[in-house]
PDB file of C-alpha atoms in Angstrom:
ATOM      1  CA  MET B 197     -51.979 127.277  15.025  1.00  0.00           C
ATOM      2  CA  SER B 198     -49.144 128.030  12.626  1.00  0.00           C
ATOM      3  CA  SER B 199     -45.608 126.974  13.416  1.00  0.00           C
ATOM      4  CA  THR B 200     -44.103 129.783  11.326  1.00  0.00           C
ATOM      5  CA  ILE B 201     -41.834 132.267  13.065  1.00  0.00           C
ATOM      6  CA  HIS B 202     -42.047 135.933  12.056  1.00  0.00           C
ATOM      7  CA  LEU B 203     -39.289 138.360  13.001  1.00  0.00           C
ATOM      8  CA  SER B 204     -38.645 142.040  12.458  1.00  0.00           C
ATOM      9  CA  ILE B 205     -35.027 143.026  13.087  1.00  0.00           C
ATOM     10  CA  THR B 206     -33.904 146.652  13.295  1.00  0.00           C
ATOM     11  CA  ILE B 207     -30.226 147.440  12.794  1.00  0.00           C
ATOM     12  CA  ARG B 208     -28.933 150.970  13.311  1.00  0.00           C
ATOM     13  CA  THR B 209     -25.523 151.406  11.741  1.00  0.00           C
ATOM     14  CA  LYS B 210     -22.719 153.878  12.372  1.00  0.00           C
ATOM     15  CA  PRO B 211     -22.610 156.380   9.472  1.00  0.00           C
ATOM     16  CA  GLU B 212     -19.103 155.386   8.415  1.00  0.00           C
ATOM     17  CA  LYS B 213     -20.049 151.684   8.290  1.00  0.00           C
ATOM     18  CA  VAL B 214     -23.260 151.828   6.203  1.00  0.00           C
ATOM     19  CA  ALA B 215     -21.629 150.592   2.963  1.00  0.00           C
ATOM     20  CA  GLU B 216     -19.926 147.694   4.750  1.00  0.00           C
ATOM     21  CA  MET B 217     -23.121 146.717   6.570  1.00  0.00           C
ATOM     22  CA  LYS B 218     -25.124 146.879   3.362  1.00  0.00           C
ATOM     23  CA  ALA B 219     -22.638 144.627   1.540  1.00  0.00           C
ATOM     24  CA  LEU B 220     -22.630 142.125   4.404  1.00  0.00           C
ATOM     25  CA  ILE B 221     -26.443 142.001   4.522  1.00  0.00           C
ATOM     26  CA  VAL B 222     -26.681 141.552   0.740  1.00  0.00           C
ATOM     27  CA  ASP B 223     -24.195 138.665   0.876  1.00  0.00           C
ATOM     28  CA  LEU B 224     -26.051 136.999   3.747  1.00  0.00           C
ATOM     29  CA  ALA B 225     -29.418 137.416   2.006  1.00  0.00           C
ATOM     30  CA  SER B 226     -28.021 135.839  -1.155  1.00  0.00           C
ATOM     31  CA  TYR B 227     -26.642 132.900   0.839  1.00  0.00           C
ATOM     32  CA  VAL B 228     -29.974 132.415   2.629  1.00  0.00           C
ATOM     33  CA  GLU B 229     -31.925 132.469  -0.634  1.00  0.00           C
ATOM     34  CA  LYS B 230     -29.687 129.811  -2.193  1.00  0.00           C
ATOM     35  CA  THR B 231     -29.196 127.471   0.748  1.00  0.00           C
ATOM     36  CA  GLU B 232     -32.017 127.775   3.296  1.00  0.00           C
ATOM     37  CA  PRO B 233     -35.404 126.711   1.891  1.00  0.00           C
ATOM     38  CA  GLY B 234     -36.904 126.820   5.406  1.00  0.00           C
ATOM     39  CA  ILE B 235     -36.732 130.622   5.334  1.00  0.00           C
ATOM     40  CA  LEU B 236     -39.879 131.721   3.548  1.00  0.00           C
ATOM     41  CA  LYS B 237     -39.098 135.443   3.610  1.00  0.00           C
ATOM     42  CA  TYR B 238     -35.841 137.304   4.127  1.00  0.00           C
ATOM     43  CA  GLN B 239     -36.404 140.855   2.956  1.00  0.00           C
ATOM     44  CA  ILE B 240     -34.300 143.875   3.839  1.00  0.00           C
ATOM     45  CA  PHE B 241     -35.450 147.482   3.906  1.00  0.00           C
ATOM     46  CA  GLU B 242     -33.448 150.612   4.584  1.00  0.00           C
ATOM     47  CA  GLU B 243     -34.253 154.055   5.864  1.00  0.00           C
ATOM     48  CA  GLU B 244     -32.166 157.178   6.312  1.00  0.00           C
ATOM     49  CA  THR B 245     -33.389 158.959   9.424  1.00  0.00           C
ATOM     50  CA  ALA B 246     -32.350 162.063  11.321  1.00  0.00           C
ATOM     51  CA  ASN B 247     -30.686 159.658  13.785  1.00  0.00           C
ATOM     52  CA  GLY B 248     -28.750 157.670  11.171  1.00  0.00           C
ATOM     53  CA  HIS B 249     -29.112 154.759   8.794  1.00  0.00           C
ATOM     54  CA  VAL B 250     -31.497 151.939   9.658  1.00  0.00           C
ATOM     55  CA  PHE B 251     -31.862 148.484   8.115  1.00  0.00           C
ATOM     56  CA  ILE B 252     -34.988 146.477   8.837  1.00  0.00           C
ATOM     57  CA  ILE B 253     -34.999 142.765   8.077  1.00  0.00           C
ATOM     58  CA  GLN B 254     -38.274 140.881   7.879  1.00  0.00           C
ATOM     59  CA  GLU B 255     -37.855 137.145   8.273  1.00  0.00           C
ATOM     60  CA  ILE B 256     -40.357 134.304   8.154  1.00  0.00           C
ATOM     61  CA  TYR B 257     -39.192 130.827   9.103  1.00  0.00           C
ATOM     62  CA  GLU B 258     -41.148 127.718   8.196  1.00  0.00           C
ATOM     63  CA  ASP B 259     -40.708 126.388  11.732  1.00  0.00           C
ATOM     64  CA  GLN B 260     -38.401 126.280  14.750  1.00  0.00           C
ATOM     65  CA  ALA B 261     -36.035 123.872  12.980  1.00  0.00           C
ATOM     66  CA  ALA B 262     -35.490 126.370  10.136  1.00  0.00           C
ATOM     67  CA  PHE B 263     -34.905 129.144  12.672  1.00  0.00           C
ATOM     68  CA  ASP B 264     -32.387 127.051  14.609  1.00  0.00           C
ATOM     69  CA  PHE B 265     -30.634 125.951  11.428  1.00  0.00           C
ATOM     70  CA  HIS B 266     -30.209 129.543  10.199  1.00  0.00           C
ATOM     71  CA  HIS B 267     -28.802 130.778  13.491  1.00  0.00           C
ATOM     72  CA  GLY B 268     -26.377 127.869  13.607  1.00  0.00           C
ATOM     73  CA  THR B 269     -24.889 128.406  10.142  1.00  0.00           C
ATOM     74  CA  GLU B 270     -21.316 129.550   9.796  1.00  0.00           C
ATOM     75  CA  SER B 271     -22.476 132.403   7.533  1.00  0.00           C
ATOM     76  CA  TYR B 272     -24.801 133.776  10.202  1.00  0.00           C
ATOM     77  CA  GLN B 273     -22.240 133.374  12.976  1.00  0.00           C
ATOM     78  CA  THR B 274     -19.520 135.075  10.917  1.00  0.00           C
ATOM     79  CA  ALA B 275     -21.780 137.944   9.846  1.00  0.00           C
ATOM     80  CA  THR B 276     -22.984 138.741  13.355  1.00  0.00           C
ATOM     81  CA  LYS B 277     -19.441 138.723  14.725  1.00  0.00           C
ATOM     82  CA  ARG B 278     -18.297 141.074  11.960  1.00  0.00           C
ATOM     83  CA  PHE B 279     -21.026 143.662  12.210  1.00  0.00           C
ATOM     84  CA  VAL B 280     -21.221 144.038  15.984  1.00  0.00           C
ATOM     85  CA  GLU B 281     -18.627 146.847  15.892  1.00  0.00           C
ATOM     86  CA  TRP B 282     -20.568 148.656  13.152  1.00  0.00           C
ATOM     87  CA  LEU B 283     -23.708 149.126  15.254  1.00  0.00           C
ATOM     88  CA  ALA B 284     -24.835 152.551  16.421  1.00  0.00           C
ATOM     89  CA  SER B 285     -27.107 150.863  19.000  1.00  0.00           C
ATOM     90  CA  PRO B 286     -28.086 147.320  19.985  1.00  0.00           C
ATOM     91  CA  VAL B 287     -29.990 145.270  17.422  1.00  0.00           C
ATOM     92  CA  GLU B 288     -33.744 145.162  18.103  1.00  0.00           C
ATOM     93  CA  ILE B 289     -35.412 141.821  17.433  1.00  0.00           C
ATOM     94  CA  ARG B 290     -39.183 141.502  17.584  1.00  0.00           C
ATOM     95  CA  ARG B 291     -40.984 138.177  17.291  1.00  0.00           C
ATOM     96  CA  LEU B 292     -44.351 138.948  15.736  1.00  0.00           C
ATOM     97  CA  THR B 293     -47.642 137.098  15.487  1.00  0.00           C
ATOM     98  CA  PRO B 294     -49.763 137.893  12.443  1.00  0.00           C
ATOM     99  CA  PHE B 295     -53.483 138.080  13.156  1.00  0.00           C
ATOM    100  CA  ALA B 296     -55.100 139.902  10.220  1.00  0.00           C
ATOM    101  CA  GLY B 297     -54.472 141.053   6.675  1.00  0.00           C
ATOM    102  CA  PHE B 298     -52.583 139.280   3.902  1.00  0.00           C
ATOM    103  CA  ALA B 299     -48.993 138.815   2.741  1.00  0.00           C
ATOM    104  CA  SER B 300     -49.576 138.906  -1.023  1.00  0.00           C
ATOM    105  CA  ARG B 301     -52.271 138.811  -3.685  1.00  0.00           C
TER     106      ARG B 301
END
């Protein structure tokens, strides 16, 4: 059994805060890429829907320690405190278990 942790996070942003949210997410993703080798995937997608702007973050952590480390960093804590007022609805976090298919060729 794999110890990796797979998450899908959906963030719906107020229309007037999309640019700020995007900049914050880009900065956090850059920080993660440079400083957190235990995060195997940290990829952000965006979608403009009839109900507003949506960001979806796919994260894969090597293990529970990498997950705990990320959520304890000052960068993560600061980012989540900043963007809470920019949300159009609560953040949706799904912990997923892969069972078929492949991640890359």
